[in-house]
Amino acid sequence: MLEFDREDLPPTAMHIYKPDWVCHLDEKGKRAPIYSLHVHPDGTRLATGAQDGKVKIWNMKTLADPNIDATTEPSKHLCTMSVHNGAVLCVKWSSEDGKYLATGSDDMIVMIWQLDRSSESWGGATFGSNDGPNVETWRGYKRLSGHESDVTDVSWSPDNKYLASAGLDSKIIIWDGKSFDRIITLDKHSGFVKGLTWDPVGKYMASQSDDKTVRIWRISDWQVEVLIEKPYQDSTGTTFFRRLSWSPEGGHIVTANAFSNDKPVAAVISRDNWNADISLVGHDAPVEVVSFNPLLYRYIDAKGNSGLTSIVAVGSQDRGLTVWKTSDPRPFVGIKELFEHSFLDMCWTPDGKTLLACSYDGGVIVLIFPAGALGEAVPVEERHRMLAKYGYERRGAVMAETALQLQMEEKLKDSAAQSRMDALMLPDVSMEGVTSTFDKPSDPSVFAEPISSQTPALSSIVTAAQPSSPSTAQPRPPQVNLVASQQEVTITKDGKKRIKPLFLGNGMGMGMAPSQPSVRLQIQSPGGYGSVVSATDRVERGEPSTSIPEGGFPTVVVGTKRKDAPINGSAPSGAPTKRGPENGIKGKAVAQKEEEVAPRNAVSSPLLAVSRVRLGVPRVRANITRNRAGLECHNSVTGAKPNKVIYSQKGSPVWVDYLPSPVLLMTGNSQFSAVTCEDGGLYIYSPSGRRLMPCIQLEAAATLLECDSEYLLCVTSCGLVSTWNVIQQVAILSSVSISPLLQPTAHAADAASSSVSITSATVRQNGLPLLTTSAGHGYTYHEGMKVWVKVVDPWFAKSSFFSDPPRDASGDFGSFISHRKGVLAQLQSAAMAGRLEKDVSFAQGLLTVDDTLQSAVTLTYLENQIASAQVLVSPVEFKQWLRCYAQQLAHESSVARVEELCKYLLGPVYQGGEKSGWQATILGHQKRELLRELLPVLSSNRSLQRIVKEYQSGLDMVTKPALEKPKETRGGL
C-alpha cells in the first residue's frame, strides 16, 4: 500500500494512499488497467471495471478509512461479475437510489445489474477469480444491445428516467430508465463519443467526441441545443476518454482534452451563453477526465467576503491531478506523478470528503480531505434553490406556426422597436402549493469571469496567495503544491480590466473573479427599518430606488433611473449601452453584441416616492423562460429588436406577441398566461394567445407574479398585493399593502435591529394570498374582515404540540400523516424553514422562567390552529386540530372551555333555537357529529364525566327520530 501521510504535516493534512488489494489481474497475474470506477450513492460500495472483462464491487468502509487493516477485513471484496466478453470501459450506479449498476464494454453491450437479495444467492464465487467468495450477489438484470462498437461511457439522468450510453460507433443511445427499452439513437457526432454528463436539472445532456466538439442535447426533443468547437480544435485523439462533468449547481460544464494557446487545458463551458471562455491550465499533457464534487461549499476569503463554491478535480495523461475551488483563480491542490500511467476515471464519495481515481497502470488512489479543508458543505436544499433558476429555462428558437402569427409579428415589430430593451433577465420560478417562492439568496456565479484577452472584461479578481507545501522525497512520490502566483492586471483604454493568462507548467494558474454577491430585495419604510428579502423566484433584482427626490416626482417625469451598484469598486457594468456617433457604434453592431451587455436595473415608479415599502424589481435581462407556463421572452438590449413573448406547448409554438416594454415576469397555467413589463403593464392572454382584456396598468413594476387556477397574484415594488379572478375579471384583493407584515419582533429577529423579509408567497384556489416572512410568520388575508391574519407564529414553539409533523398528545404520528399535506402544515413548514432549532431554543429558555407558560401557550396554539384552519378553509386540518384541542382540555381539566366547546358544537336543543344564528355545519363537517367524536376524548378525564353525560344526552335528544304526535281525542259532556 502506497501511503502519503507525513508525520511532519499538520493533522489537517490531506491523506493519500493506494490500496494494493483493489486490483484486477489479467491471465498472467499482472495488474490489468482499471478503466472506470464509481461510488454507490449511499457511499457503501465502489464498483470498478477493467481490461480483464470483470466488474468488481468493493467495500467502501475499508477504502474510506486507511487505518482499517484490509488484509483482515472479511468483506473488503463484495462481488465479482464476469459476463462481459471484453474490457469493461465504464461503470455507473443509478442516481440517488443505486438500485442498478450499468456497465459498458468493448463487446458492444450495456449490462444492467441488480442486487439479488434472495437467501440462496449469497456465498457464491466467480469462476477463475482469486477474490474469494462473493459477499453480495449482483445478477444481470438487462442486457442492452444496439451499439456497433465499444461502449465508452454510460450515464444516468438525475431522476433515473433515462440511461445514456456512448460508443466508438459515434452514436449515443438513450434508454428508458425503467423498462430499458431503446428510446432514440443520437448520431450527430462524426467521431468516437468518449464522454457523457447530465445537467443536474435533467434538462440537458452533454457529450464530448473525438470529432473535436461538445454537443449540448435538449431532453425535450433530443435535438442539439448548441455545438461547441472552439476550445477543442487542437485537441488530440490520443486520450482513452473525454470524460466531462457538470457542476452541482448546474451553471458550468468542465470538459476534457481542450487546448488554449497550444497548452492542454480543461475548458469550462458556461450555461448562460454556452461559451467555453474559462480554462483550467497547468497540465503538460491532455486532460483525460474531470469530476465535480457533488456538494457545494461555503467559503470566506481573506477579506471576509463569503459565497458558494464548487470543487472540481482534473486528471491528465501527465499522471498529475489538480483540484480547484471555483471561487479561487488557482487550484488549492496539485499533485504530480500520482500514477505510473495516465488517469482514466475519477469519482467523489457522496459526502464529498473523498476522491478516488484509477489509472491505466491498474491502480486506485484514494484522497481523503480533512474536515474543513473544502469549506462548509451547503445543505441540499440550498443547492436545489440554485438549480431552480435553470430548471425552468429553455433555449432554442421557437417559430410561429400560422400565417396569422407571422403577420402579427411583422405588425407589432415596428411599434415595439422603439421601446427601451437593454437588459437581460434571469428566469423566475413558479411555486406549487405552499413552497418557498422567496428563497435564501445564493451565489449566482460559481465560476468567475475568463482571463483571456479575447473574453469579456473582469470586474475583479482574486489574487490572494497561498503558501506552498513541500513534496515528500520518496520513490515516485506524489508532489503536493499549493500554488501561489500573481497575475498581471492591466486596464484597457475603454476602462476594462484585462488579465494576462499565466501558464505555470507543472503548476496550475488561472485568473477567475470571485463569485458575485448574493441577490437581495431591499424593503424600506419611513419607520427607519429596512428589510432584506431573498430572491423570491430566482429573479435577479436591483436595489430599491434611493434616488427619488424628496416631495415626489413632477407629473412629467416617467421614472428615475437607478445607477447600478459597482462591484468591488469597479465601474458600473449594467449601464445601458450608448448608441450614436459619439462612440462610433452602429445599431446593428450593438445588436450583435447584446448578449455581452450586463443586466441593468429597471426604471422605478414615481409612486415609490411616497410608498411606505419599496421592493426590489427584477433586473431586466435578455431572456426569461417559464417551462411550466410554456412561456419565454426575448428582450432587446439596445432597442434594435422588439420584446418578443412566445407561448409553446411540447416544444411547438402556439402564439407570439410583441410588447412595447421589456418583460420582467411571466406566469401561466392551462387557463391563462400573464406577463408584466418594466413600465408596470400587465398583459393577460388566453391559451390561444387572445388578449383577455386591455393592458392593466399597475401602480409600479411587479416584483412577484403567481397564479393558481383562474386566480392571479401580483406584488408590486411598492409593496401592494392584488389578486384577481382573471376569467371572471373580478378583483379579490385590490392594492393591499404588506407593510403590516414587516414589523420586526424581538424574539424572532437575529438582532435587535434586524429587519423582516418576505420569504414565500403564493395564491390559493380561492384567490387569497399566502405569505411567509423571515421572522417565521405566516399570513393570509381575511376577506370578510379585510385584514391580514397571522396563521403561523414561532412564538408557539413553546407549545408541546409544536412540531413537524404535528402530533397529538399521545405522541402518535400515525393519525396525522395527512396533516402534513394540509395548507396550514405546508405554510408552517415554509415559514419555519431553517428557524425551528432557533425558535425551540428560545422557547426552552422561557420555559425555565415560568412553569405555567407552556400549558397556557399550548392551549392558545391549538386554538390558533383551529381558527387558522377555518380561515384557510382546510377541513381536514380543522378536524384534526380540534381533536388535539379536546385532548389538551381533558388533560388540563379545563371545565369552562370544555363546556364552551360542547355548547358551540351541540347548538340549540329546543325548538326555535335555530333563530339564534347557529349554523349546523362548519367547513363541511356536521358540528354535532364532531361533538359525538370528541366526547369519548373528553371522557378520558373522569372529572369531566358529568359534562360528557350532559352533552351526550343533548345529542341523543336532537338526533333521535321525532316521536309521532299522539292522536287527539274528542270528549263530550
XYZ file of N, CA and C in Angstrom, residues 600-739:
420
model
N -29.327 45.435 -16.381
C -29.489 46.746 -15.761
C -30.677 46.714 -14.825
N -30.715 47.704 -13.925
C -31.862 47.850 -13.047
C -33.030 48.424 -13.821
N -34.234 48.029 -13.422
C -35.429 48.540 -14.073
C -35.685 49.991 -13.641
N -36.428 50.707 -14.455
C -36.798 52.090 -14.138
C -37.838 52.072 -13.025
N -37.662 52.920 -12.020
C -38.552 52.929 -10.863
C -39.787 53.771 -11.130
N -40.823 53.494 -10.361
C -42.100 54.196 -10.499
C -42.121 55.452 -9.644
N -42.799 56.513 -10.092
C -42.935 57.715 -9.262
C -43.634 57.458 -7.935
N -44.471 56.395 -7.879
C -45.188 56.106 -6.649
C -44.243 55.728 -5.514
N -43.034 55.271 -5.849
C -42.089 54.887 -4.811
C -41.658 56.079 -3.957
N -41.883 57.292 -4.466
C -41.504 58.477 -3.687
C -42.307 58.587 -2.402
N -43.533 58.068 -2.407
C -44.395 58.181 -1.232
C -44.753 56.820 -0.659
N -44.206 55.755 -1.209
C -44.553 54.415 -0.747
C -43.882 54.115 0.577
N -44.593 53.446 1.465
C -44.026 53.035 2.744
C -43.086 51.850 2.571
N -43.305 51.061 1.550
C -42.491 49.870 1.309
C -41.935 49.927 -0.105
N -40.687 49.592 -0.262
C -40.060 49.574 -1.578
C -39.393 48.211 -1.788
N -39.885 47.487 -2.744
C -39.326 46.184 -3.062
C -38.431 46.286 -4.291
N -37.390 45.489 -4.298
C -36.526 45.441 -5.468
C -37.256 44.862 -6.664
N -37.026 45.441 -7.826
C -37.659 44.998 -9.070
C -36.708 44.045 -9.788
N -37.228 43.006 -10.434
C -36.339 42.120 -11.203
C -35.489 42.909 -12.191
N -34.229 42.568 -12.265
C -33.345 43.226 -13.223
C -33.705 42.775 -14.625
N -33.606 43.677 -15.542
C -34.012 43.402 -16.921
C -32.905 42.611 -17.611
N -33.275 41.473 -18.142
C -32.329 40.625 -18.856
C -32.887 40.268 -20.228
N -32.044 39.705 -21.038
C -32.415 39.446 -22.431
C -33.373 38.284 -22.562
N -33.266 37.283 -21.689
C -34.075 36.083 -21.860
C -34.699 35.674 -20.537
N -35.950 35.261 -20.604
C -36.641 34.715 -19.447
C -37.526 33.591 -19.949
N -37.515 32.470 -19.270
C -38.332 31.329 -19.670
C -39.057 30.774 -18.469
N -40.231 30.253 -18.709
C -41.030 29.572 -17.696
C -41.530 28.282 -18.309
N -40.832 27.182 -18.090
C -41.191 25.929 -18.727
C -42.572 25.451 -18.314
N -42.878 25.571 -17.036
C -44.193 25.108 -16.582
C -45.311 25.896 -17.243
N -45.080 27.169 -17.439
C -46.086 28.005 -18.086
C -45.993 27.943 -19.599
N -44.921 27.372 -20.139
C -44.748 27.310 -21.580
C -44.386 28.641 -22.195
N -43.851 29.557 -21.400
C -43.584 30.913 -21.872
C -42.091 31.177 -21.951
N -41.709 31.970 -22.914
C -40.365 32.504 -22.964
C -40.410 33.893 -23.577
N -39.430 34.715 -23.204
C -39.399 36.088 -23.679
C -37.981 36.443 -24.078
N -37.858 37.250 -25.125
C -36.574 37.754 -25.577
C -36.642 39.279 -25.588
N -35.945 39.912 -24.652
C -35.889 41.365 -24.575
C -34.672 41.866 -25.331
N -34.796 43.022 -25.953
C -33.673 43.628 -26.653
C -32.912 44.544 -25.716
N -31.608 44.594 -25.899
C -30.764 45.426 -25.046
C -30.699 46.856 -25.557
N -30.692 47.007 -26.881
C -30.462 48.333 -27.467
C -31.691 48.943 -28.100
N -32.755 48.186 -28.209
C -33.931 48.690 -28.907
C -33.927 48.366 -30.382
N -32.932 47.645 -30.842
C -32.866 47.284 -32.259
C -33.845 46.180 -32.610
N -34.305 45.459 -31.584
C -35.256 44.370 -31.816
C -36.416 44.524 -30.855
N -37.570 43.952 -31.183
C -38.735 44.067 -30.293
C -38.622 43.119 -29.118
N -39.495 43.350 -28.145
C -39.611 42.451 -26.999
C -40.591 41.359 -27.368
N -40.120 40.154 -27.478
C -40.904 39.063 -28.042
C -41.307 38.069 -26.960
N -42.603 37.744 -26.908
C -43.138 36.756 -25.979
C -43.654 35.577 -26.795
N -43.237 34.370 -26.422
C -43.622 33.158 -27.146
C -44.236 32.180 -26.162
N -45.379 31.607 -26.546
C -46.008 30.553 -25.756
C -45.947 29.263 -26.557
N -45.421 28.205 -25.922
C -45.240 26.939 -26.624
C -45.843 25.805 -25.818
N -46.190 24.752 -26.521
C -46.652 23.519 -25.903
C -45.909 22.361 -26.523
N -45.238 21.568 -25.687
C -44.469 20.422 -26.137
C -43.429 20.815 -27.177
N -42.830 21.990 -26.964
C -41.779 22.447 -27.853
C -42.263 23.119 -29.110
N -43.589 23.179 -29.330
C -44.127 23.801 -30.536
C -44.779 25.127 -30.177
N -44.496 26.192 -30.916
C -45.089 27.499 -30.609
C -46.583 27.513 -30.851
N -47.292 28.168 -29.963
C -48.747 28.317 -30.087
C -49.097 29.743 -30.484
N -48.474 30.716 -29.830
C -48.704 32.103 -30.211
C -47.487 32.946 -29.879
N -47.426 34.108 -30.530
C -46.331 35.050 -30.352
C -46.919 36.446 -30.191
N -46.343 37.233 -29.299
C -46.790 38.616 -29.143
C -45.554 39.497 -28.938
N -45.710 40.779 -29.266
C -44.644 41.761 -29.090
C -45.146 42.861 -28.179
N -44.305 43.307 -27.265
C -44.705 44.284 -26.257
C -43.782 45.494 -26.313
N -44.299 46.656 -25.952
C -43.516 47.892 -26.073
C -42.500 48.110 -24.963
N -42.516 47.285 -23.927
C -41.597 47.466 -22.807
C -40.985 46.130 -22.440
N -39.749 46.095 -21.955
C -39.114 44.815 -21.595
C -39.915 44.049 -20.561
N -39.989 42.754 -20.744
C -40.739 41.877 -19.854
C -39.916 41.587 -18.611
N -40.580 41.612 -17.438
C -39.922 41.311 -16.174
C -40.317 39.951 -15.627
N -41.606 39.641 -15.631
C -42.102 38.403 -15.029
C -43.154 37.776 -15.920
N -43.246 36.453 -15.869
C -44.262 35.723 -16.621
C -44.754 34.562 -15.769
N -46.014 34.231 -15.929
C -46.595 33.064 -15.285
C -47.781 32.604 -16.117
N -48.296 31.445 -15.803
C -49.432 30.952 -16.563
C -49.789 29.537 -16.182
N -50.947 29.107 -16.642
C -51.406 27.733 -16.461
C -52.293 27.383 -17.645
N -53.098 26.353 -17.503
C -53.916 25.908 -18.622
C -55.050 26.861 -18.949
N -55.325 27.835 -18.048
C -56.452 28.722 -18.276
C -56.048 30.094 -18.823
N -54.848 30.545 -18.486
C -54.417 31.850 -18.964
C -52.918 31.990 -18.777
N -52.360 33.011 -19.408
C -50.963 33.392 -19.227
C -50.919 34.871 -18.901
N -49.923 35.275 -18.095
C -49.806 36.671 -17.698
C -48.350 37.109 -17.802
N -48.160 38.359 -18.222
C -46.835 38.922 -18.431
C -46.828 40.337 -17.869
N -45.784 40.678 -17.070
C -45.638 42.044 -16.592
C -44.376 42.653 -17.177
N -44.421 43.969 -17.380
C -43.324 44.672 -18.038
C -42.719 45.738 -17.124
N -41.617 46.296 -17.595
C -40.895 47.293 -16.823
C -41.728 48.534 -16.576
N -42.605 48.891 -17.516
C -43.417 50.103 -17.369
C -44.649 49.896 -16.504
N -44.773 48.729 -15.841
C -45.921 48.466 -14.991
C -47.095 47.869 -15.720
N -46.949 47.562 -16.999
C -48.042 46.968 -17.759
C -48.193 45.491 -17.452
N -49.437 45.041 -17.322
C -49.760 43.639 -17.086
C -50.663 43.164 -18.210
N -50.211 42.139 -18.932
C -50.933 41.623 -20.085
C -51.390 40.199 -19.779
N -52.640 39.917 -20.103
C -53.236 38.610 -19.819
C -53.738 38.011 -21.128
N -53.377 36.741 -21.358
C -53.698 36.061 -22.603
C -54.484 34.782 -22.331
N -55.312 34.422 -23.287
C -55.967 33.123 -23.253
C -54.980 32.067 -23.737
N -55.289 30.770 -23.591
C -54.367 29.737 -24.073
C -54.056 29.832 -25.556
N -54.932 30.438 -26.326
C -54.686 30.582 -27.759
C -53.952 31.873 -28.101
N -53.681 32.716 -27.106
C -52.958 33.950 -27.341
C -53.837 35.178 -27.458
N -55.136 35.045 -27.263
C -56.041 36.193 -27.347
C -55.918 37.048 -26.096
N -55.871 38.363 -26.287
C -55.849 39.287 -25.147
C -57.203 39.216 -24.437
N -57.194 38.808 -23.167
C -58.437 38.694 -22.431
C -58.983 40.045 -22.015
N -58.106 41.030 -21.937
C -58.535 42.371 -21.560
C -57.420 43.333 -21.932
N -57.718 44.638 -21.957
C -56.648 45.606 -22.250
C -55.547 45.544 -21.197
N -54.443 46.146 -21.513
C -53.296 46.169 -20.597
C -53.693 46.777 -19.254
N -53.400 46.065 -18.174
C -53.629 46.575 -16.820
C -52.413 47.391 -16.413
N -52.635 48.644 -16.037
C -51.530 49.492 -15.623
C -51.381 49.435 -14.116
N -50.341 48.785 -13.656
C -50.081 48.669 -12.226
C -49.499 49.972 -11.684
N -49.569 50.138 -10.369
C -49.054 51.352 -9.753
C -47.526 51.417 -9.807
N -46.887 50.256 -9.973
C -45.425 50.174 -10.082
C -45.081 48.842 -10.711
N -43.844 48.692 -11.102
C -43.412 47.430 -11.703
C -43.595 46.295 -10.710
N -43.937 45.130 -11.213
C -44.185 43.970 -10.358
C -42.868 43.352 -9.908
N -42.890 42.830 -8.680
C -41.732 42.087 -8.174
C -42.039 40.612 -7.999
N -43.329 40.248 -8.078
C -43.739 38.855 -7.962
C -45.028 38.656 -8.724
N -45.121 37.547 -9.447
C -46.314 37.214 -10.220
C -46.540 35.716 -10.108
N -47.690 35.311 -9.566
C -48.018 33.896 -9.404
C -49.467 33.663 -9.786
N -49.782 32.406 -10.116
C -51.159 32.082 -10.492
C -51.537 30.708 -9.963
N -52.826 30.486 -9.819
C -53.369 29.187 -9.450
C -54.814 29.157 -9.927
N -55.133 28.139 -10.734
C -56.461 28.037 -11.314
C -56.763 29.316 -12.094
N -57.900 29.969 -11.813
C -58.224 31.186 -12.548
C -57.759 32.447 -11.838
N -56.968 32.298 -10.771
C -56.562 33.439 -9.958
C -55.122 33.844 -10.258
N -54.885 35.158 -10.186
C -53.571 35.730 -10.431
C -53.186 36.607 -9.252
N -51.966 36.419 -8.743
C -51.428 37.212 -7.643
C -50.301 38.083 -8.175
N -50.317 39.357 -7.775
C -49.259 40.284 -8.177
C -48.837 41.117 -6.971
N -47.520 41.164 -6.728
C -46.951 42.033 -5.700
C -46.085 43.060 -6.413
N -46.387 44.331 -6.224
C -45.651 45.384 -6.910
C -44.479 45.854 -6.051
N -43.609 46.627 -6.665
C -42.394 47.078 -5.981
C -42.677 48.068 -4.859
N -43.868 48.616 -4.788
C -44.208 49.485 -3.669
C -44.947 48.723 -2.573
N -44.914 47.376 -2.624
C -45.437 46.571 -1.537
C -46.931 46.429 -1.510
N -47.603 46.504 -2.655
C -49.049 46.339 -2.728
C -49.381 44.994 -3.369
N -50.312 44.279 -2.756
C -50.717 42.956 -3.222
C -52.109 43.046 -3.830
N -52.254 42.426 -4.998
C -53.560 42.341 -5.655
C -53.756 40.931 -6.156
N -54.975 40.439 -6.053
C -55.337 39.159 -6.653
C -56.633 39.349 -7.421
N -56.707 38.660 -8.553
C -57.875 38.781 -9.411
C -58.340 37.412 -9.876
N -59.638 37.308 -10.112
C -60.169 36.188 -10.874
C -60.121 36.613 -12.329
N -59.121 36.122 -13.032
C -58.860 36.583 -14.386
C -59.979 36.190 -15.335
N -60.535 35.011 -15.147
C -61.574 34.535 -16.067
C -62.841 35.367 -15.926
N -63.251 35.629 -14.669
C -64.452 36.430 -14.443
C -64.157 37.923 -14.396
N -62.857 38.287 -14.395
C -62.423 39.675 -14.352
C -63.001 40.407 -13.138
N -62.721 39.784 -11.970
C -63.191 40.327 -10.697
C -62.001 40.398 -9.749
N -61.880 41.499 -9.006
C -60.794 41.665 -8.045
C -61.152 40.984 -6.731
N -60.232 40.195 -6.197
C -60.397 39.614 -4.872
C -59.736 40.531 -3.845
N -58.502 40.912 -4.102
C -57.792 41.924 -3.324
C -57.353 43.018 -4.279
N -57.417 44.239 -3.831
C -57.034 45.349 -4.687
C -56.052 46.249 -3.950
N -54.787 46.150 -4.304
C -53.734 47.033 -3.791
C -53.707 47.086 -2.268
N -53.566 45.917 -1.661
C -53.473 45.824 -0.203
C -52.000 45.847 0.182
N -51.623 46.704 1.116
C -50.217 46.859 1.498
C -49.748 45.700 2.375
N -48.490 45.301 2.178
C -47.899 44.261 3.006
C -47.085 44.848 4.159
N -47.128 46.149 4.339
C -46.314 46.770 5.396
C -46.644 46.244 6.792
